[in-house]
Tab-separated table of C-alpha atoms in Angstrom:
chain	number	residue	atom	x	y	z
A	1	UNK	CA	-1.281	-3.798	20.228
A	2	UNK	CA	1.199	-3.724	17.363
A	3	UNK	CA	4.260	-5.763	16.445
A	4	UNK	CA	7.501	-4.668	14.847
A	5	UNK	CA	10.408	-6.710	13.571
A	6	UNK	CA	13.683	-5.178	12.375
A	7	UNK	CA	16.851	-6.487	10.833
A	8	UNK	CA	19.907	-5.683	8.779
A	9	UNK	CA	21.173	-7.211	5.551
A	10	UNK	CA	24.282	-6.620	3.503
A	11	UNK	CA	24.078	-3.336	1.621
A	12	UNK	CA	26.017	-1.748	-1.234
A	13	UNK	CA	29.005	0.257	-0.006
A	14	UNK	CA	29.397	3.996	-0.446
A	15	UNK	CA	25.763	4.877	-1.028
A	16	UNK	CA	23.935	7.835	0.382
A	17	UNK	CA	21.409	7.072	3.082
A	18	UNK	CA	17.866	6.814	1.760
A	19	UNK	CA	14.923	5.290	3.597
A	20	UNK	CA	11.860	4.112	1.658
A	21	UNK	CA	8.642	3.575	3.595
A	22	UNK	CA	5.171	2.279	2.828
A	23	UNK	CA	1.923	1.277	4.471
A	24	UNK	CA	-0.738	-1.268	3.641
A	25	UNK	CA	-4.336	-1.365	4.828
A	26	UNK	CA	-7.208	-3.718	4.173
A	27	UNK	CA	-10.664	-2.447	3.311
A	28	UNK	CA	-11.562	-2.526	6.946
A	29	UNK	CA	-14.051	-4.500	8.841
A	30	UNK	CA	-16.870	-2.962	10.725
A	31	UNK	CA	-14.784	-2.053	13.775
A	32	UNK	CA	-11.145	-2.365	12.752
A	33	UNK	CA	-8.678	-1.920	9.906
A	34	UNK	CA	-5.732	-4.281	9.669
A	35	UNK	CA	-2.620	-2.382	8.627
A	36	UNK	CA	0.959	-3.273	7.859
A	37	UNK	CA	3.989	-1.067	7.394
A	38	UNK	CA	7.548	-1.487	6.220
A	39	UNK	CA	10.753	0.312	5.400
A	40	UNK	CA	14.123	-0.337	3.814
A	41	UNK	CA	17.222	1.850	4.127
A	42	UNK	CA	20.244	1.835	1.864
A	43	UNK	CA	22.420	0.908	4.847
A	44	UNK	CA	20.656	-2.478	4.876
A	45	UNK	CA	18.326	-1.876	7.803
A	46	UNK	CA	14.712	-2.896	7.335
A	47	UNK	CA	11.559	-3.058	9.364
A	48	UNK	CA	8.173	-4.684	9.093
A	49	UNK	CA	5.191	-4.436	11.379
A	50	UNK	CA	1.462	-4.515	11.854
A	51	UNK	CA	-1.089	-2.581	13.818
A	52	UNK	CA	-4.840	-3.064	14.031
A	53	UNK	CA	-6.524	0.331	13.774
A	54	UNK	CA	-9.929	0.725	15.434
A	55	UNK	CA	-12.171	2.422	12.865
A	56	UNK	CA	-13.260	5.156	15.279
A	57	UNK	CA	-9.615	6.136	15.948
A	58	UNK	CA	-7.989	5.612	12.535
A	59	UNK	CA	-9.714	8.359	10.588
A	60	UNK	CA	-10.346	8.327	6.872
A	61	UNK	CA	-6.768	8.066	5.603
A	62	UNK	CA	-5.859	4.679	7.072
A	63	UNK	CA	-3.213	3.858	4.438
A	64	UNK	CA	-1.568	7.250	4.994
A	65	UNK	CA	-1.514	6.643	8.751
A	66	UNK	CA	0.111	3.241	8.086
A	67	UNK	CA	2.786	4.887	5.927
A	68	UNK	CA	3.414	7.570	8.552
A	69	UNK	CA	3.781	4.784	11.121
A	70	UNK	CA	6.514	3.287	8.889
A	71	UNK	CA	8.231	6.674	8.672
A	72	UNK	CA	8.190	7.028	12.452
A	73	UNK	CA	9.787	3.650	13.072
A	74	UNK	CA	12.328	4.179	10.282
A	75	UNK	CA	13.543	7.600	11.450
A	76	UNK	CA	12.815	7.841	15.195
A	77	UNK	CA	16.415	7.107	16.177
A	78	UNK	CA	18.080	8.611	13.102
A	79	UNK	CA	16.386	12.006	12.851
A	80	UNK	CA	17.705	13.520	16.106
A	81	UNK	CA	21.296	12.705	15.100
A	82	UNK	CA	21.404	14.040	11.537
A	83	UNK	CA	19.817	14.367	8.119
A	84	UNK	CA	17.612	11.602	6.736
A	85	UNK	CA	16.106	11.373	3.262
A	86	UNK	CA	12.771	9.570	3.343
A	87	UNK	CA	11.030	8.338	0.200
A	88	UNK	CA	7.234	8.041	0.375
A	89	UNK	CA	4.801	7.107	-2.379
A	90	UNK	CA	1.896	8.959	-0.797
A	91	UNK	CA	1.580	12.647	-1.624
A	92	UNK	CA	-0.607	13.041	1.462
A	93	UNK	CA	2.127	11.584	3.684
A	94	UNK	CA	4.619	13.928	2.010
A	95	UNK	CA	2.336	16.912	2.676
A	96	UNK	CA	2.069	16.025	6.374
A	97	UNK	CA	5.830	15.546	6.753
A	98	UNK	CA	6.749	18.813	5.032
A	99	UNK	CA	3.966	20.637	6.873
A	100	UNK	CA	5.162	19.413	10.269
A	101	UNK	CA	8.706	20.500	9.415
A	102	UNK	CA	7.283	23.948	8.694
A	103	UNK	CA	5.319	24.203	11.931
A	104	UNK	CA	1.916	22.930	10.762
A	105	UNK	CA	0.114	20.770	13.359
A	106	UNK	CA	-2.512	19.285	11.039
A	107	UNK	CA	-3.214	15.544	11.382
A	108	UNK	CA	-4.861	13.108	8.956
A	109	UNK	CA	-8.612	13.691	8.810
A	110	UNK	CA	-10.388	11.983	11.688
A	111	UNK	CA	-7.211	10.464	13.152
A	112	UNK	CA	-7.271	10.134	16.941
A	113	UNK	CA	-4.781	7.314	17.469
A	114	UNK	CA	-4.190	5.598	20.771
A	115	UNK	CA	-6.155	6.688	23.780
A	116	UNK	CA	-3.643	5.073	26.177
A	117	UNK	CA	-0.470	6.927	25.163
A	118	UNK	CA	0.686	9.624	22.759
A	119	UNK	CA	-0.472	8.471	19.308
A	120	UNK	CA	2.233	7.368	16.878
A	121	UNK	CA	1.442	9.998	14.257
A	122	UNK	CA	1.478	12.697	16.927
A	123	UNK	CA	4.925	11.478	18.057
A	124	UNK	CA	6.137	11.631	14.450
A	125	UNK	CA	4.795	15.178	14.022
A	126	UNK	CA	6.571	16.259	17.222
A	127	UNK	CA	9.819	14.562	16.142
A	128	UNK	CA	9.779	16.226	12.711
A	129	UNK	CA	8.918	19.619	14.242
A	130	UNK	CA	11.812	19.272	16.719
A	131	UNK	CA	14.320	18.510	13.909
A	132	UNK	CA	12.905	20.287	10.829
A	133	UNK	CA	16.232	20.649	9.044
A	134	UNK	CA	17.052	16.964	9.375
A	135	UNK	CA	14.155	15.560	7.341
A	136	UNK	CA	14.308	15.564	3.544
A	137	UNK	CA	11.005	13.960	2.505
A	138	UNK	CA	10.585	13.113	-1.174
A	139	UNK	CA	7.787	11.603	-3.204
A	140	UNK	CA	8.403	8.631	-5.513
A	141	UNK	CA	5.809	7.127	-7.797
A	142	UNK	CA	4.486	3.891	-6.313
A	143	UNK	CA	4.432	0.661	-8.297
A	144	UNK	CA	6.780	2.106	-10.914
A	145	UNK	CA	9.808	-0.128	-10.397
A	146	UNK	CA	11.689	2.075	-7.917
A	147	UNK	CA	13.585	-0.650	-6.070
A	148	UNK	CA	13.516	0.805	-2.576
A	149	UNK	CA	9.846	1.725	-2.841
A	150	UNK	CA	8.932	-1.694	-4.230
A	151	UNK	CA	10.683	-3.360	-1.296
A	152	UNK	CA	8.993	-1.065	1.238
A	153	UNK	CA	5.660	-1.922	-0.397
A	154	UNK	CA	6.427	-5.644	-0.174
A	155	UNK	CA	7.449	-5.320	3.468
A	156	UNK	CA	4.254	-3.385	4.293
A	157	UNK	CA	2.133	-6.097	2.665
A	158	UNK	CA	4.138	-8.727	4.558
A	159	UNK	CA	3.379	-6.848	7.786
A	160	UNK	CA	-0.343	-6.944	7.077
A	161	UNK	CA	-0.151	-10.636	6.144
A	162	UNK	CA	1.686	-11.263	9.424
A	163	UNK	CA	-1.359	-9.945	11.255
A	164	UNK	CA	-4.098	-11.385	9.055
A	165	UNK	CA	-2.567	-14.828	8.466
A	166	UNK	CA	-0.914	-15.060	11.884
A	167	UNK	CA	2.486	-15.808	10.372
A	168	UNK	CA	5.227	-16.955	12.723
A	169	UNK	CA	7.938	-14.419	13.606
A	170	UNK	CA	10.706	-16.640	12.191
A	171	UNK	CA	8.843	-16.861	8.869
A	172	UNK	CA	8.339	-13.092	8.746
A	173	UNK	CA	12.033	-12.500	9.499
A	174	UNK	CA	13.111	-14.970	6.815
A	175	UNK	CA	10.870	-13.357	4.208
A	176	UNK	CA	11.843	-9.800	5.177
A	177	UNK	CA	15.577	-10.636	5.058
A	178	UNK	CA	15.064	-12.249	1.643
A	179	UNK	CA	13.176	-9.222	0.298
A	180	UNK	CA	15.619	-6.629	1.650
A	181	UNK	CA	18.725	-8.507	0.513
A	182	UNK	CA	17.232	-9.174	-2.901
A	183	UNK	CA	16.224	-5.595	-3.570
A	184	UNK	CA	19.538	-4.164	-2.373
A	185	UNK	CA	21.541	-6.730	-4.383
A	186	UNK	CA	19.657	-6.062	-7.635
A	187	UNK	CA	22.089	-4.789	-10.241
A	188	UNK	CA	19.758	-1.857	-10.905
A	189	UNK	CA	20.139	-0.764	-7.271
A	190	UNK	CA	23.260	1.222	-8.105
A	191	UNK	CA	21.245	3.364	-10.538
A	192	UNK	CA	18.497	4.004	-7.999
A	193	UNK	CA	20.898	4.734	-5.157
A	194	UNK	CA	22.987	7.089	-7.277
A	195	UNK	CA	19.970	9.073	-8.551
């Protein structure tokens, strides 16, 4: 079972659409990893979520799977309708996204995903393959002050905290709104969004 919360905050006008995503994973317990994911788009939409990952299904690249989960939720509705630029701070996630757009079917090492329905990463691979010209995936250096990436990172960590600390939905929404609005209102945002 996973949980996702989305929202929209006021965003700067006349900016190109960028979506920053990130994932967060704990060191794992014996049977399960606790992961969080988040995204922020320049149109003010944001998302935060969590998903426990059984160790036998998650594979070795749990943080990459968490980031790809963020990408899926951020672009699932947007990608079929037109171009989307996605910013990821994982070179592995970037490699999967560009590979899928080029017809590669490779998945993260050891990843099996859900056994009850089509796994999330598989759905993302199929979505990207179906709309290869719509996805512009770019790498940004993590923890370097890139405002959108820093917010996506904060939202991903909030998602994991939501699961681990059993935060209330209203508290998660309040914090996520605060983070998204703050990052988009930062006076340096214009520089990042124009770059």
